[in-house]
Every structure is written in C-alpha cells, then in structure tokens.
PDB file of C-alpha atoms and ligand atoms in Angstrom:
ATOM      1  CA  UNK U   1      -8.797 -32.958   9.516  1.00  0.00           C
ATOM      2  CA  UNK U   2      -5.715 -35.143   9.103  1.00  0.00           C
ATOM      3  CA  UNK U   3      -2.801 -32.780   9.823  1.00  0.00           C
ATOM      4  CA  UNK U   4      -0.342 -35.058   8.036  1.00  0.00           C
ATOM      5  CA  UNK U   5      -2.391 -34.656   4.874  1.00  0.00           C
ATOM      6  CA  UNK U   6      -2.567 -30.861   5.378  1.00  0.00           C
ATOM      7  CA  UNK U   7       1.217 -30.747   5.761  1.00  0.00           C
ATOM      8  CA  UNK U   8       1.596 -32.954   2.677  1.00  0.00           C
ATOM      9  CA  UNK U   9      -0.513 -30.576   0.582  1.00  0.00           C
ATOM     10  CA  UNK U  10       1.342 -27.470   1.772  1.00  0.00           C
ATOM     11  CA  UNK U  11       4.773 -29.041   1.319  1.00  0.00           C
ATOM     12  CA  UNK U  12       3.821 -30.394  -2.090  1.00  0.00           C
ATOM     13  CA  UNK U  13       3.068 -26.840  -3.210  1.00  0.00           C
ATOM     14  CA  UNK U  14       6.287 -25.455  -1.729  1.00  0.00           C
ATOM     15  CA  UNK U  15       8.589 -28.163  -3.058  1.00  0.00           C
ATOM     16  CA  UNK U  16       6.968 -28.168  -6.495  1.00  0.00           C
ATOM     17  CA  UNK U  17       7.544 -24.401  -6.614  1.00  0.00           C
ATOM     18  CA  UNK U  18      11.197 -24.904  -5.654  1.00  0.00           C
ATOM     19  CA  UNK U  19      11.476 -27.470  -8.448  1.00  0.00           C
ATOM     20  CA  UNK U  20       9.885 -25.060 -10.945  1.00  0.00           C
ATOM     21  CA  UNK U  21      12.262 -22.258  -9.865  1.00  0.00           C
ATOM     22  CA  UNK U  22      15.227 -24.558 -10.235  1.00  0.00           C
ATOM     23  CA  UNK U  23      14.159 -25.736 -13.712  1.00  0.00           C
ATOM     24  CA  UNK U  24      13.837 -22.087 -14.776  1.00  0.00           C
ATOM     25  CA  UNK U  25      17.244 -21.196 -13.375  1.00  0.00           C
ATOM     26  CA  UNK U  26      18.793 -24.091 -15.316  1.00  0.00           C
ATOM     27  CA  UNK U  27      17.189 -22.751 -18.517  1.00  0.00           C
ATOM     28  CA  UNK U  28      14.981 -25.846 -18.805  1.00  0.00           C
ATOM     29  CA  UNK U  29      11.682 -23.909 -18.755  1.00  0.00           C
ATOM     30  CA  UNK U  30      10.754 -20.936 -20.936  1.00  0.00           C
ATOM     31  CA  UNK U  31       8.487 -17.914 -20.525  1.00  0.00           C
ATOM     32  CA  UNK U  32       7.820 -16.679 -17.018  1.00  0.00           C
ATOM     33  CA  UNK U  33       6.181 -17.925 -13.873  1.00  0.00           C
ATOM     34  CA  UNK U  34       4.908 -16.630 -10.524  1.00  0.00           C
ATOM     35  CA  UNK U  35       5.554 -18.952  -7.609  1.00  0.00           C
ATOM     36  CA  UNK U  36       3.665 -18.892  -4.302  1.00  0.00           C
ATOM     37  CA  UNK U  37       6.375 -19.992  -1.869  1.00  0.00           C
ATOM     38  CA  UNK U  38       5.137 -18.832   1.557  1.00  0.00           C
ATOM     39  CA  UNK U  39       1.536 -18.555   0.362  1.00  0.00           C
ATOM     40  CA  UNK U  40       0.601 -22.233   0.614  1.00  0.00           C
ATOM     41  CA  UNK U  41      -2.013 -21.826   3.359  1.00  0.00           C
ATOM     42  CA  UNK U  42      -4.913 -20.457   1.292  1.00  0.00           C
ATOM     43  CA  UNK U  43      -4.645 -23.058  -1.497  1.00  0.00           C
ATOM     44  CA  UNK U  44      -4.349 -25.891   1.032  1.00  0.00           C
ATOM     45  CA  UNK U  45      -7.360 -24.611   3.003  1.00  0.00           C
ATOM     46  CA  UNK U  46      -9.480 -24.138  -0.108  1.00  0.00           C
ATOM     47  CA  UNK U  47      -8.782 -27.713  -1.192  1.00  0.00           C
ATOM     48  CA  UNK U  48     -10.893 -28.775   1.803  1.00  0.00           C
ATOM     49  CA  UNK U  49     -13.516 -26.061   1.655  1.00  0.00           C
ATOM     50  CA  UNK U  50     -14.930 -26.114  -1.840  1.00  0.00           C
ATOM     51  CA  UNK U  51     -16.031 -28.805  -4.259  1.00  0.00           C
ATOM     52  CA  UNK U  52     -14.684 -27.815  -7.663  1.00  0.00           C
ATOM     53  CA  UNK U  53     -17.306 -29.954  -9.417  1.00  0.00           C
ATOM     54  CA  UNK U  54     -20.016 -27.730  -7.968  1.00  0.00           C
ATOM     55  CA  UNK U  55     -18.518 -24.465  -6.686  1.00  0.00           C
ATOM     56  CA  UNK U  56     -16.548 -22.052  -8.852  1.00  0.00           C
ATOM     57  CA  UNK U  57     -13.049 -20.781  -8.157  1.00  0.00           C
ATOM     58  CA  UNK U  58     -11.105 -18.126 -10.024  1.00  0.00           C
ATOM     59  CA  UNK U  59      -7.569 -16.865  -9.432  1.00  0.00           C
ATOM     60  CA  UNK U  60      -4.848 -14.858 -11.122  1.00  0.00           C
ATOM     61  CA  UNK U  61      -1.230 -15.039 -12.190  1.00  0.00           C
ATOM     62  CA  UNK U  62       0.008 -16.644  -8.933  1.00  0.00           C
ATOM     63  CA  UNK U  63      -2.003 -19.781  -9.643  1.00  0.00           C
ATOM     64  CA  UNK U  64       0.284 -22.758  -9.034  1.00  0.00           C
ATOM     65  CA  UNK U  65      -0.869 -23.545  -5.494  1.00  0.00           C
ATOM     66  CA  UNK U  66      -4.580 -23.507  -6.265  1.00  0.00           C
ATOM     67  CA  UNK U  67      -3.975 -25.376  -9.534  1.00  0.00           C
ATOM     68  CA  UNK U  68      -2.242 -28.208  -7.701  1.00  0.00           C
ATOM     69  CA  UNK U  69      -4.854 -28.259  -4.955  1.00  0.00           C
ATOM     70  CA  UNK U  70      -7.782 -28.418  -7.380  1.00  0.00           C
ATOM     71  CA  UNK U  71      -6.358 -31.099  -9.685  1.00  0.00           C
ATOM     72  CA  UNK U  72      -4.223 -32.965  -7.132  1.00  0.00           C
ATOM     73  CA  UNK U  73      -2.179 -33.909 -10.204  1.00  0.00           C
ATOM     74  CA  UNK U  74       0.940 -31.694 -10.194  1.00  0.00           C
ATOM     75  CA  UNK U  75       2.038 -33.172 -13.529  1.00  0.00           C
ATOM     76  CA  UNK U  76      -0.783 -31.237 -15.204  1.00  0.00           C
ATOM     77  CA  UNK U  77       0.704 -27.978 -13.837  1.00  0.00           C
ATOM     78  CA  UNK U  78       4.366 -28.704 -14.589  1.00  0.00           C
ATOM     79  CA  UNK U  79       3.303 -30.228 -17.913  1.00  0.00           C
ATOM     80  CA  UNK U  80       1.406 -27.032 -18.734  1.00  0.00           C
ATOM     81  CA  UNK U  81       4.490 -24.891 -18.033  1.00  0.00           C
ATOM     82  CA  UNK U  82       6.499 -27.291 -20.232  1.00  0.00           C
ATOM     83  CA  UNK U  83       3.945 -26.911 -23.048  1.00  0.00           C
ATOM     84  CA  UNK U  84       2.800 -30.546 -22.922  1.00  0.00           C
ATOM     85  CA  UNK U  85      -0.580 -31.616 -24.276  1.00  0.00           C
ATOM     86  CA  UNK U  86      -1.464 -33.229 -20.922  1.00  0.00           C
ATOM     87  CA  UNK U  87      -1.068 -29.805 -19.248  1.00  0.00           C
ATOM     88  CA  UNK U  88      -4.080 -28.143 -17.609  1.00  0.00           C
ATOM     89  CA  UNK U  89      -4.667 -26.005 -20.723  1.00  0.00           C
ATOM     90  CA  UNK U  90      -3.231 -28.535 -23.181  1.00  0.00           C
ATOM     91  CA  UNK U  91       0.131 -26.752 -22.958  1.00  0.00           C
ATOM     92  CA  UNK U  92      -1.228 -23.575 -24.561  1.00  0.00           C
ATOM     93  CA  UNK U  93      -1.778 -21.389 -21.487  1.00  0.00           C
ATOM     94  CA  UNK U  94       1.449 -21.506 -19.505  1.00  0.00           C
ATOM     95  CA  UNK U  95       1.411 -21.078 -15.751  1.00  0.00           C
ATOM     96  CA  UNK U  96      -0.978 -18.090 -15.679  1.00  0.00           C
ATOM     97  CA  UNK U  97      -3.793 -19.309 -17.932  1.00  0.00           C
ATOM     98  CA  UNK U  98      -5.155 -22.638 -16.774  1.00  0.00           C
ATOM     99  CA  UNK U  99      -8.470 -24.272 -16.037  1.00  0.00           C
ATOM    100  CA  UNK U 100      -9.810 -27.453 -14.496  1.00  0.00           C
ATOM    101  CA  UNK U 101     -13.502 -28.236 -14.026  1.00  0.00           C
ATOM    102  CA  UNK U 102     -14.902 -25.031 -12.417  1.00  0.00           C
ATOM    103  CA  UNK U 103     -11.472 -23.483 -11.751  1.00  0.00           C
ATOM    104  CA  UNK U 104     -10.259 -20.699 -14.057  1.00  0.00           C
ATOM    105  CA  UNK U 105      -7.317 -18.294 -14.046  1.00  0.00           C
ATOM    106  CA  UNK U 106      -5.908 -15.442 -16.084  1.00  0.00           C
ATOM    107  CA  UNK U 107      -3.040 -12.989 -15.753  1.00  0.00           C
ATOM    108  CA  UNK U 108      -4.978  -9.710 -15.772  1.00  0.00           C
ATOM    109  CA  UNK U 109      -4.476  -8.259 -12.296  1.00  0.00           C
ATOM    110  CA  UNK U 110      -7.863  -8.602 -10.550  1.00  0.00           C
ATOM    111  CA  UNK U 111      -9.516  -9.557 -13.827  1.00  0.00           C
ATOM    112  CA  UNK U 112     -10.991 -12.727 -12.399  1.00  0.00           C
ATOM    113  CA  UNK U 113     -12.777 -10.774  -9.646  1.00  0.00           C
ATOM    114  CA  UNK U 114     -15.140  -9.487 -12.327  1.00  0.00           C
ATOM    115  CA  UNK U 115     -15.624 -12.946 -13.863  1.00  0.00           C
ATOM    116  CA  UNK U 116     -16.259 -14.505 -10.444  1.00  0.00           C
ATOM    117  CA  UNK U 117     -18.841 -11.819  -9.710  1.00  0.00           C
ATOM    118  CA  UNK U 118     -20.583 -12.617 -13.001  1.00  0.00           C
ATOM    119  CA  UNK U 119     -20.531 -16.315 -12.126  1.00  0.00           C
ATOM    120  CA  UNK U 120     -22.123 -15.469  -8.767  1.00  0.00           C
ATOM    121  CA  UNK U 121     -24.849 -13.582 -10.633  1.00  0.00           C
ATOM    122  CA  UNK U 122     -25.530 -16.716 -12.719  1.00  0.00           C
ATOM    123  CA  UNK U 123     -25.570 -18.901  -9.587  1.00  0.00           C
ATOM    124  CA  UNK U 124     -28.113 -16.573  -8.026  1.00  0.00           C
ATOM    125  CA  UNK U 125     -30.400 -17.006 -11.033  1.00  0.00           C
ATOM    126  CA  UNK U 126     -29.956 -20.784 -10.930  1.00  0.00           C
ATOM    127  CA  UNK U 127     -30.932 -20.932  -7.248  1.00  0.00           C
ATOM    128  CA  UNK U 128     -28.287 -23.580  -6.447  1.00  0.00           C
ATOM    129  CA  UNK U 129     -26.299 -23.665  -3.216  1.00  0.00           C
ATOM    130  CA  UNK U 130     -22.996 -23.448  -5.137  1.00  0.00           C
ATOM    131  CA  UNK U 131     -20.793 -20.418  -4.499  1.00  0.00           C
ATOM    132  CA  UNK U 132     -18.251 -18.415  -6.462  1.00  0.00           C
ATOM    133  CA  UNK U 133     -14.828 -17.760  -4.902  1.00  0.00           C
ATOM    134  CA  UNK U 134     -12.033 -15.586  -6.221  1.00  0.00           C
ATOM    135  CA  UNK U 135      -8.474 -15.231  -4.952  1.00  0.00           C
ATOM    136  CA  UNK U 136      -6.436 -12.135  -5.890  1.00  0.00           C
ATOM    137  CA  UNK U 137      -3.591  -9.961  -4.624  1.00  0.00           C
ATOM    138  CA  UNK U 138      -3.272  -6.514  -3.075  1.00  0.00           C
ATOM    139  CA  UNK U 139      -2.390  -5.061  -6.498  1.00  0.00           C
ATOM    140  CA  UNK U 140      -5.916  -5.924  -7.649  1.00  0.00           C
ATOM    141  CA  UNK U 141      -7.306  -3.596  -4.977  1.00  0.00           C
ATOM    142  CA  UNK U 142      -6.329  -0.637  -7.178  1.00  0.00           C
ATOM    143  CA  UNK U 143      -8.065  -1.795 -10.349  1.00  0.00           C
ATOM    144  CA  UNK U 144     -11.269   0.094 -11.122  1.00  0.00           C
ATOM    145  CA  UNK U 145     -13.113  -2.944 -12.461  1.00  0.00           C
ATOM    146  CA  UNK U 146     -12.501  -4.774  -9.186  1.00  0.00           C
ATOM    147  CA  UNK U 147     -14.185  -1.925  -7.293  1.00  0.00           C
ATOM    148  CA  UNK U 148     -17.112  -2.105  -9.748  1.00  0.00           C
ATOM    149  CA  UNK U 149     -17.391  -5.834  -9.043  1.00  0.00           C
ATOM    150  CA  UNK U 150     -17.472  -5.231  -5.250  1.00  0.00           C
ATOM    151  CA  UNK U 151     -20.174  -2.621  -5.677  1.00  0.00           C
ATOM    152  CA  UNK U 152     -22.323  -4.911  -7.843  1.00  0.00           C
ATOM    153  CA  UNK U 153     -21.885  -7.895  -5.540  1.00  0.00           C
ATOM    154  CA  UNK U 154     -22.930  -5.889  -2.485  1.00  0.00           C
ATOM    155  CA  UNK U 155     -25.819  -4.153  -4.203  1.00  0.00           C
ATOM    156  CA  UNK U 156     -27.160  -7.298  -5.909  1.00  0.00           C
ATOM    157  CA  UNK U 157     -26.381  -9.593  -2.947  1.00  0.00           C
ATOM    158  CA  UNK U 158     -24.380 -12.142  -4.930  1.00  0.00           C
ATOM    159  CA  UNK U 159     -22.981 -15.409  -3.484  1.00  0.00           C
ATOM    160  CA  UNK U 160     -19.323 -14.549  -4.005  1.00  0.00           C
ATOM    161  CA  UNK U 161     -16.385 -14.848  -1.619  1.00  0.00           C
ATOM    162  CA  UNK U 162     -13.528 -12.439  -2.294  1.00  0.00           C
ATOM    163  CA  UNK U 163     -10.192 -13.643  -0.892  1.00  0.00           C
ATOM    164  CA  UNK U 164      -7.485 -10.991  -0.906  1.00  0.00           C
ATOM    165  CA  UNK U 165      -4.035 -12.487  -0.415  1.00  0.00           C
ATOM    166  CA  UNK U 166      -2.215  -9.401   0.809  1.00  0.00           C
ATOM    167  CA  UNK U 167       1.466 -10.320   0.522  1.00  0.00           C
ATOM    168  CA  UNK U 168       2.537  -6.712   1.037  1.00  0.00           C
ATOM    169  CA  UNK U 169       3.698  -6.060  -2.521  1.00  0.00           C
ATOM    170  CA  UNK U 170       2.410  -5.663  -6.057  1.00  0.00           C
ATOM    171  CA  UNK U 171       5.571  -6.558  -7.941  1.00  0.00           C
ATOM    172  CA  UNK U 172       8.069  -4.338  -6.031  1.00  0.00           C
ATOM    173  CA  UNK U 173       5.548  -1.706  -4.846  1.00  0.00           C
ATOM    174  CA  UNK U 174       4.722  -1.919  -1.125  1.00  0.00           C
ATOM    175  CA  UNK U 175       1.033  -1.842  -0.181  1.00  0.00           C
ATOM    176  CA  UNK U 176       1.615   1.305   1.924  1.00  0.00           C
ATOM    177  CA  UNK U 177       3.096   3.159  -1.056  1.00  0.00           C
ATOM    178  CA  UNK U 178       0.254   2.197  -3.387  1.00  0.00           C
ATOM    179  CA  UNK U 179      -2.410   2.912  -0.756  1.00  0.00           C
ATOM    180  CA  UNK U 180      -1.204   5.842   1.374  1.00  0.00           C
ATOM    181  CA  UNK U 181      -4.638   7.091   2.469  1.00  0.00           C
ATOM    182  CA  UNK U 182      -7.163   4.271   2.817  1.00  0.00           C
ATOM    183  CA  UNK U 183      -6.689   0.826   4.373  1.00  0.00           C
ATOM    184  CA  UNK U 184      -8.340  -2.067   2.537  1.00  0.00           C
ATOM    185  CA  UNK U 185     -10.763  -2.751   5.388  1.00  0.00           C
ATOM    186  CA  UNK U 186     -12.303   0.726   5.087  1.00  0.00           C
ATOM    187  CA  UNK U 187     -12.458   0.529   1.318  1.00  0.00           C
ATOM    188  CA  UNK U 188     -14.191  -2.865   1.378  1.00  0.00           C
ATOM    189  CA  UNK U 189     -16.631  -1.871   4.111  1.00  0.00           C
ATOM    190  CA  UNK U 190     -17.354   1.288   2.123  1.00  0.00           C
ATOM    191  CA  UNK U 191     -18.968  -0.919  -0.507  1.00  0.00           C
ATOM    192  CA  UNK U 192     -21.090  -2.584   2.165  1.00  0.00           C
ATOM    193  CA  UNK U 193     -19.175  -5.868   2.022  1.00  0.00           C
ATOM    194  CA  UNK U 194     -18.748  -7.812   5.276  1.00  0.00           C
ATOM    195  CA  UNK U 195     -15.014  -8.031   5.993  1.00  0.00           C
ATOM    196  CA  UNK U 196     -12.732 -10.407   7.931  1.00  0.00           C
ATOM    197  CA  UNK U 197      -8.950 -10.166   8.329  1.00  0.00           C
ATOM    198  CA  UNK U 198      -6.702 -13.094   9.252  1.00  0.00           C
ATOM    199  CA  UNK U 199      -2.977 -13.776   9.181  1.00  0.00           C
ATOM    200  CA  UNK U 200      -1.866 -16.850   7.209  1.00  0.00           C
ATOM    201  CA  UNK U 201       0.827 -17.723   9.745  1.00  0.00           C
ATOM    202  CA  UNK U 202      -1.466 -20.015  11.752  1.00  0.00           C
ATOM    203  CA  UNK U 203      -3.104 -22.509   9.403  1.00  0.00           C
ATOM    204  CA  UNK U 204      -5.861 -23.424  11.851  1.00  0.00           C
ATOM    205  CA  UNK U 205      -6.904 -19.775  12.328  1.00  0.00           C
ATOM    206  CA  UNK U 206      -6.851 -19.163   8.615  1.00  0.00           C
ATOM    207  CA  UNK U 207      -8.838 -22.326   7.940  1.00  0.00           C
ATOM    208  CA  UNK U 208     -11.495 -21.434  10.431  1.00  0.00           C
ATOM    209  CA  UNK U 209     -11.863 -17.867   9.024  1.00  0.00           C
ATOM    210  CA  UNK U 210     -12.232 -19.222   5.484  1.00  0.00           C
ATOM    211  CA  UNK U 211     -14.555 -22.009   6.599  1.00  0.00           C
ATOM    212  CA  UNK U 212     -16.835 -19.480   8.307  1.00  0.00           C
ATOM    213  CA  UNK U 213     -16.789 -17.220   5.239  1.00  0.00           C
ATOM    214  CA  UNK U 214     -17.552 -20.074   2.810  1.00  0.00           C
ATOM    215  CA  UNK U 215     -20.442 -21.242   4.994  1.00  0.00           C
ATOM    216  CA  UNK U 216     -21.783 -17.722   5.329  1.00  0.00           C
ATOM    217  CA  UNK U 217     -21.797 -17.122   1.562  1.00  0.00           C
ATOM    218  CA  UNK U 218     -23.325 -20.557   0.949  1.00  0.00           C
ATOM    219  CA  UNK U 219     -26.084 -20.131   3.541  1.00  0.00           C
ATOM    220  CA  UNK U 220     -26.959 -16.460   3.095  1.00  0.00           C
ATOM    221  CA  UNK U 221     -26.294 -16.211  -0.686  1.00  0.00           C
ATOM    222  CA  UNK U 222     -24.600 -12.880   0.026  1.00  0.00           C
ATOM    223  CA  UNK U 223     -20.999 -11.740  -0.560  1.00  0.00           C
ATOM    224  CA  UNK U 224     -18.166 -11.806   1.944  1.00  0.00           C
ATOM    225  CA  UNK U 225     -14.586 -10.511   1.872  1.00  0.00           C
ATOM    226  CA  UNK U 226     -11.574 -12.059   3.633  1.00  0.00           C
ATOM    227  CA  UNK U 227      -8.215 -10.287   3.713  1.00  0.00           C
ATOM    228  CA  UNK U 228      -5.390 -12.754   4.337  1.00  0.00           C
ATOM    229  CA  UNK U 229      -2.080 -11.243   5.465  1.00  0.00           C
ATOM    230  CA  UNK U 230       0.669 -13.340   3.961  1.00  0.00           C
ATOM    231  CA  UNK U 231       4.174 -13.236   2.497  1.00  0.00           C
ATOM    232  CA  UNK U 232       5.995 -14.606  -0.505  1.00  0.00           C
ATOM    233  CA  UNK U 233       9.481 -15.968   0.081  1.00  0.00           C
ATOM    234  CA  UNK U 234      10.180 -15.998  -3.656  1.00  0.00           C
ATOM    235  CA  UNK U 235      10.472 -13.165  -6.157  1.00  0.00           C
ATOM    236  CA  UNK U 236       7.430 -11.730  -7.925  1.00  0.00           C
ATOM    237  CA  UNK U 237       8.402 -13.721 -10.996  1.00  0.00           C
ATOM    238  CA  UNK U 238      11.366 -15.867 -11.943  1.00  0.00           C
ATOM    239  CA  UNK U 239      13.908 -13.059 -12.477  1.00  0.00           C
ATOM    240  CA  UNK U 240      13.074 -10.946  -9.385  1.00  0.00           C
ATOM    241  CA  UNK U 241      15.847 -10.860  -6.758  1.00  0.00           C
ATOM    242  CA  UNK U 242      13.533  -9.333  -4.045  1.00  0.00           C
ATOM    243  CA  UNK U 243      15.963  -6.477  -3.232  1.00  0.00           C
ATOM    244  CA  UNK U 244      12.989  -4.344  -2.071  1.00  0.00           C
ATOM    245  CA  UNK U 245      11.878  -6.689   0.732  1.00  0.00           C
ATOM    246  CA  UNK U 246      13.255  -5.652   4.147  1.00  0.00           C
ATOM    247  CA  UNK U 247      15.154  -8.368   5.974  1.00  0.00           C
ATOM    248  CA  UNK U 248      12.973  -7.940   9.090  1.00  0.00           C
ATOM    249  CA  UNK U 249       9.864  -8.771   7.080  1.00  0.00           C
ATOM    250  CA  UNK U 250      11.430 -11.989   5.823  1.00  0.00           C
ATOM    251  CA  UNK U 251      12.587 -12.848   9.347  1.00  0.00           C
ATOM    252  CA  UNK U 252       9.103 -12.306  10.803  1.00  0.00           C
ATOM    253  CA  UNK U 253       7.549 -14.593   8.230  1.00  0.00           C
ATOM    254  CA  UNK U 254      10.231 -17.261   8.576  1.00  0.00           C
ATOM    255  CA  UNK U 255       9.275 -17.408  12.240  1.00  0.00           C
ATOM    256  CA  UNK U 256       5.561 -17.347  11.363  1.00  0.00           C
ATOM    257  CA  UNK U 257       5.743 -19.718   8.400  1.00  0.00           C
ATOM    258  CA  UNK U 258       2.321 -21.330   7.760  1.00  0.00           C
ATOM    259  CA  UNK U 259       3.982 -24.694   7.130  1.00  0.00           C
ATOM    260  CA  UNK U 260       5.678 -24.610  10.543  1.00  0.00           C
ATOM    261  CA  UNK U 261       2.282 -24.019  12.211  1.00  0.00           C
ATOM    262  CA  UNK U 262       1.131 -27.412  10.917  1.00  0.00           C
ATOM    263  CA  UNK U 263       4.458 -29.260  11.262  1.00  0.00           C
ATOM    264  CA  UNK U 264       4.670 -28.423  14.966  1.00  0.00           C
ATOM    265  CA  UNK U 265       1.444 -30.360  15.555  1.00  0.00           C
ATOM    266  CA  UNK U 266       3.105 -33.553  14.310  1.00  0.00           C
ATOM    267  CA  UNK U 267       5.965 -35.730  15.569  1.00  0.00           C
ATOM    268  CA  UNK U 268       9.418 -35.510  13.986  1.00  0.00           C
ATOM    269  CA  UNK U 269       8.915 -38.945  12.436  1.00  0.00           C
ATOM    270  CA  UNK U 270       5.604 -37.887  10.901  1.00  0.00           C
ATOM    271  CA  UNK U 271       7.121 -34.718   9.427  1.00  0.00           C
ATOM    272  CA  UNK U 272       9.989 -36.768   7.985  1.00  0.00           C
ATOM    273  CA  UNK U 273       7.543 -39.221   6.446  1.00  0.00           C
ATOM    274  CA  UNK U 274       5.668 -36.328   4.787  1.00  0.00           C
ATOM    275  CA  UNK U 275       8.923 -34.803   3.518  1.00  0.00           C
ATOM    276  CA  UNK U 276       9.926 -38.117   1.977  1.00  0.00           C
ATOM    277  CA  UNK U 277       6.619 -38.707   0.257  1.00  0.00           C
ATOM    278  CA  UNK U 278       6.618 -35.126  -1.110  1.00  0.00           C
ATOM    279  CA  UNK U 279      10.159 -35.601  -2.468  1.00  0.00           C
ATOM    280  CA  UNK U 280       9.142 -38.877  -4.120  1.00  0.00           C
ATOM    281  CA  UNK U 281       6.055 -37.270  -5.667  1.00  0.00           C
ATOM    282  CA  UNK U 282       8.076 -34.337  -7.062  1.00  0.00           C
ATOM    283  CA  UNK U 283      10.526 -36.766  -8.662  1.00  0.00           C
ATOM    284  CA  UNK U 284       7.676 -38.861 -10.116  1.00  0.00           C
ATOM    285  CA  UNK U 285       6.014 -35.731 -11.534  1.00  0.00           C
ATOM    286  CA  UNK U 286       9.277 -34.457 -13.016  1.00  0.00           C
ATOM    287  CA  UNK U 287      10.100 -37.805 -14.656  1.00  0.00           C
ATOM    288  CA  UNK U 288       6.560 -38.079 -16.017  1.00  0.00           C
ATOM    289  CA  UNK U 289       6.752 -34.591 -17.537  1.00  0.00           C
ATOM    290  CA  UNK U 290      10.175 -35.152 -19.072  1.00  0.00           C
ATOM    291  CA  UNK U 291       9.258 -38.538 -20.539  1.00  0.00           C
ATOM    292  CA  UNK U 292       5.764 -37.810 -21.870  1.00  0.00           C
TER     293      UNK U 292
HETATM  294  C1  LIG R   1      -4.310  -5.097 -15.682  1.00  0.00           C
HETATM  295  C2  LIG R   1      -2.894  -5.470 -15.390  1.00  0.00           C
HETATM  296  N1  LIG R   1      -2.021  -4.509 -15.042  1.00  0.00           N
HETATM  297  C3  LIG R   1      -0.729  -4.833 -14.785  1.00  0.00           C
HETATM  298  C4  LIG R   1      -0.311  -6.137 -14.888  1.00  0.00           C
HETATM  299  C5  LIG R   1       1.136  -6.502 -14.595  1.00  0.00           C
HETATM  300  N2  LIG R   1       1.197  -7.203 -13.327  1.00  0.00           N
HETATM  301  C6  LIG R   1       1.324  -8.550 -13.260  1.00  0.00           C
HETATM  302  S1  LIG R   1       1.335  -9.095 -11.693  1.00  0.00           S
HETATM  303  C7  LIG R   1       1.247  -7.527 -11.078  1.00  0.00           C
HETATM  304  C8  LIG R   1       1.257  -7.269  -9.603  1.00  0.00           C
HETATM  305  C9  LIG R   1       0.140  -7.947  -8.929  1.00  0.00           C
HETATM  306  O1  LIG R   1       0.288  -7.774  -7.561  1.00  0.00           O
HETATM  307  P1  LIG R   1      -0.740  -8.425  -6.579  1.00  0.00           P
HETATM  308  O2  LIG R   1      -2.108  -8.234  -7.110  1.00  0.00           O
HETATM  309  O3  LIG R   1      -0.455  -7.891  -5.245  1.00  0.00           O
HETATM  310  O4  LIG R   1      -0.437  -9.981  -6.659  1.00  0.00           O
HETATM  311  P2  LIG R   1       0.912 -10.714  -6.224  1.00  0.00           P
HETATM  312  O5  LIG R   1       1.820 -10.671  -7.415  1.00  0.00           O
HETATM  313  O6  LIG R   1       1.470 -10.012  -5.062  1.00  0.00           O
HETATM  314  O7  LIG R   1       0.485 -12.112  -5.917  1.00  0.00           O
HETATM  315  C10 LIG R   1       1.169  -6.599 -12.094  1.00  0.00           C
HETATM  316  C11 LIG R   1       1.053  -5.143 -11.888  1.00  0.00           C
HETATM  317  C12 LIG R   1      -1.258  -7.107 -15.265  1.00  0.00           C
HETATM  318  N3  LIG R   1      -0.942  -8.392 -15.369  1.00  0.00           N
HETATM  319  N4  LIG R   1      -2.553  -6.760 -15.488  1.00  0.00           N
HETATM  320 MG1  LIG R   2       0.689  -8.673  -3.724  1.00  0.00          MG
END
C-alpha cells in the first residue's frame, strides 16, 4: 500500500471537514452537519478494502469521510451540502442522506444496521461473494432494532460486517454513562457474534483488523463485529463547543492521532507534498462548488 496515498486520503477528509466547518461558521452553509475530524482511519481503510460496485456499505449521520472515500469526488459531498444538483443525492439529502453506487446513509441512529443486515440476507440468497458492511457509532448500541439485527445476523449466519466507531460519546453523553453495566464486547458476544477490538490510533493495526474481518465475512459468509476505539476532535455537530470532553482525552488522542501514525512513515518532503496537493484539491473543489 502506498503510504503517501493513504496519507492523502486521510488528510483530504480532515481538511475538507475543516473547510466545511469554516463555511458553516461564516454562514455560507445552511442546515447542520456532522464532521469526522479525528475519525479518518476507518473511511480511509475501507476505501481499500471493499469494492463499492460489488459490496454494500451503509453508514449514518457522520458520513462525510466514507462519502469522500467511496466517490473520490469531494465536490459531490460539498455540492450536496450546498444543495447543488451535482451533489451525491442531487442536493436533496444534505450531509446525512447520501448515496453512491452501493453506498447508502441515513440519519437514524443505528438505522442502517438493520438495512445492512437485510442486504446481507439478500446477498446470502444470491450466493455471491459480495458482503454487506455497516459503520455506526456507540449511540447505536442502545437502539433496540440494532440488537434485533445482531440477533438475526448471528442466527441466520449473514455475511455482514458491523463496524462500531466508538468515539466515546453519543452527542454529549459518555459511553460509560449510557452503558454503566455491560461493556460492548460482552453484549456483542452475547448474541454469538465474533468480536474484535482495535484502536484507530495506529492506521496499520486498524487496517489489518478490518482486512481480516472483511476477508472472514467474505470467505465464511458469516457475520463479524469490529469495535474501533476512536475520537472526534470536532463537535458532535456544527454548533457543539465540546465542553463535555475532558482535556486529557483530547491530549491522548492528539498524541495518538491516526494521521500522525501514517505521516511518521514518510519523509518531511513527502508529507509536505501531500499537504500541498490536499490544499490544492480543497481549493479546486470549493471553486467548482461555488461556480457550478
Ligand atoms: C433514532 C434516533 N434517535 C436519536 C437521534 C438523534 N441523534 C443524532 S446523532 C445522535 C448520537 C449518535 O451517537 P453515536 O451513535 O455514538 O455516533 P457519533 O455521533 O458519536 O458518531 C443522536 C442521539 C437520531 N438521529 N435517531
Ligand atoms: Mg459516538
């Protein structure tokens, strides 16, 4: 894997999110949005691991990273948020409700876990080697329909990969407050789902955990669950000042930033080159969206 390209993809997500935040703060975008600054590792990894023409991918409200990684055309994401007809959903969906080929999102917390499980059921009938993948947050782990989906997938042996991006908070509620008695691992294993946990701080570790899980679901046609421990450096949505996040947590994740884990494998000149091409791409995308 070309680490310069990995860094480019991760930095493209981060810088595009910074651009989107800045356009909102200047009053140039309307509605709301949920950025994924700090959570670039899963989208970047998935861009290498699934073929969106064949496999299926669903995600939720925090969809910018995966959207950019599936289309590789950030103007269709920014255009969507700006209500342009060339947006991913023809400008009608906004940042939470987009689609591209076999990639679908909606804003119902954990809602897409049920859809992805249904897709896996269809794939099982079709006897293809395609798989269904769904990415959701820790808040989704307290939705009843998500538990029903886990139970069905385990019982019916469906080719679905559940990726939980545990960023520690559902809006401002800490995971420990919402789940005082049972850790996710026990809950997931209780349904009979195989479970893996990995921290997103080291991109290579994360990639290898997801690669193994994708291969396992593809080969065995059975479900798998990966919990990714991660962190968002931005607010839940555009107006959130993050007053509830302890400083030590931010400090830990600044030191363990997934982007740094890739950048440190490259020379200073290579990192600079990537930064420059990302900046140029963001400017191109912005100009395209403003002028079309
Ligand atoms: C069924 C439902 N309940 C509540 C909401 C409001 N809501 C939007 S995002 C969110 C928190 C989701 O937290 P999490 O799943 O951890 O994802 P994160 O925002 O951390 O990425 C909530 C409660 C919703 N969209 N859908
Ligand atoms: Mg969360």
